[in-house]
């Protein structure tokens, strides 16, 4: 705005042309999203052009039974700031008045009342955008049709992240049916977590943008996984956790982009067929080993196996034949032990393995027997071992020194300082001619699994060594490495 003197000295105001307001809505909304919530709401006062633009900012909604039917504010909790919450309070007031008759019936977990409440909320958001929608409510098969209508509404609202838990009880599940054709109703969906319902295949499913799928406590019908993999062409991560599944799971599909597969604690699975040309990580957790068929996994680099029984014969028998190009291997077992007889284990060569982590029953085993594993992993660079406190001291049999030129890092967790453990540590120091670091810790290092993606390494504290024990360990191991670059870290 400029001011200049007019005739007679009067001030004349010249207003600049409002070029910003002439921009398209999507650009203006993008500009508003960069402001604080308070300032974004204040833009509605600029002119009629700006009045409703702030309402189109994407929301992250969380709903459950209690908040839908009991909470004074109708319980729509968002992960946005309190200021933005006030900006949508007008929506909430209207929803509360619409649902007053539902509250009067005092039925907290009534599926029909819940789905009606959800439907009313989605109607009030018509024309705007919901980025993330999380629903944790009691729904069942009686509302299947209404539920599908709500999914269609979410699709029109551009939902990208959807988390559905269809039962509030920890132990129960719902008979609500989630059909695979519903993926087609949400074209912008990238992440879906589905829990406590059934998953049904469908011939009506079409192309969609789903990238991550997490199934938890879901009854997976025959053909449902195959249906998803054949049509969700951008899917990169699939997690199937604590689900009821068909005996055979077939992970294959044309142009499959799947990179990460997690199967944890599922009932009924006896065979898993893997034909996935882009798969790089496979994690499997079960009571007993199942029949794994690696028909075509040329990119598979990392495998994590948590199996209580019958895992050792597979890891050191069939696995090197099935996946000879594997580079990282981590296996945990509570029931198996590495049985050694006359210096032979039947271990096949893991010729490309670079990282190996072992967590198993070693209480009655001569740790020097693990040397046989090292000999069959010629390119191994990192070796992690958890001794789990070691029980009775087994008889230690010496092993001839065989140099390991590739081993750079050795980690031993749960170290007690027994003769068995000390002899194994000394063997590594004298045989790993290019060792860079040996890390010995009283703590036990474990891999904490995640049901939605890669896990993390954590250390479990143990009773510390006494001063004399620490001194003994330090004196025995320091200065014993043949590698001039080796550091021995005793923690």
mmCIF file of C-alpha atoms in Angstrom, residues 9 33 42 51 60 92 94 125 183 185 192 204 208 228 236 246 250 252 271 315 319 360 374 380 458 466:
data_model
loop_
_atom_site.group_PDB
_atom_site.id
_atom_site.type_symbol
_atom_site.label_atom_id
_atom_site.label_comp_id
_atom_site.label_asym_id
_atom_site.label_seq_id
_atom_site.Cartn_x
_atom_site.Cartn_y
_atom_site.Cartn_z
ATOM 1 C CA UNK A 9 -3.037 18.032 0.515
ATOM 2 C CA UNK A 33 0.323 -25.535 6.116
ATOM 3 C CA UNK A 42 -6.266 -16.214 11.326
ATOM 4 C CA UNK A 51 -12.394 -17.933 4.799
ATOM 5 C CA UNK A 60 -4.713 -37.008 12.069
ATOM 6 C CA UNK A 92 -17.143 -31.441 16.998
ATOM 7 C CA UNK A 94 -22.171 -30.309 15.530
ATOM 8 C CA UNK A 125 -15.270 -33.691 6.879
ATOM 9 C CA UNK A 183 -8.027 -51.378 -1.061
ATOM 10 C CA UNK A 185 -11.673 -47.669 -2.505
ATOM 11 C CA UNK A 192 -2.601 -50.028 6.590
ATOM 12 C CA UNK A 204 -12.888 -56.783 -7.616
ATOM 13 C CA UNK A 208 -3.737 -49.000 -5.465
ATOM 14 C CA UNK A 228 -3.096 -58.564 -2.180
ATOM 15 C CA UNK A 236 7.211 -53.077 -0.069
ATOM 16 C CA UNK A 246 -3.951 -71.264 5.793
ATOM 17 C CA UNK A 250 2.424 -68.248 -1.066
ATOM 18 C CA UNK A 252 4.507 -64.427 -5.027
ATOM 19 C CA UNK A 271 4.697 -74.072 4.484
ATOM 20 C CA UNK A 315 20.361 -73.212 9.504
ATOM 21 C CA UNK A 319 19.646 -72.990 4.367
ATOM 22 C CA UNK A 360 21.169 -70.485 21.525
ATOM 23 C CA UNK A 374 33.846 -69.989 11.259
ATOM 24 C CA UNK A 380 32.496 -63.631 7.737
ATOM 25 C CA UNK A 458 19.196 -53.766 23.236
ATOM 26 C CA UNK A 466 33.599 -58.596 40.850
#
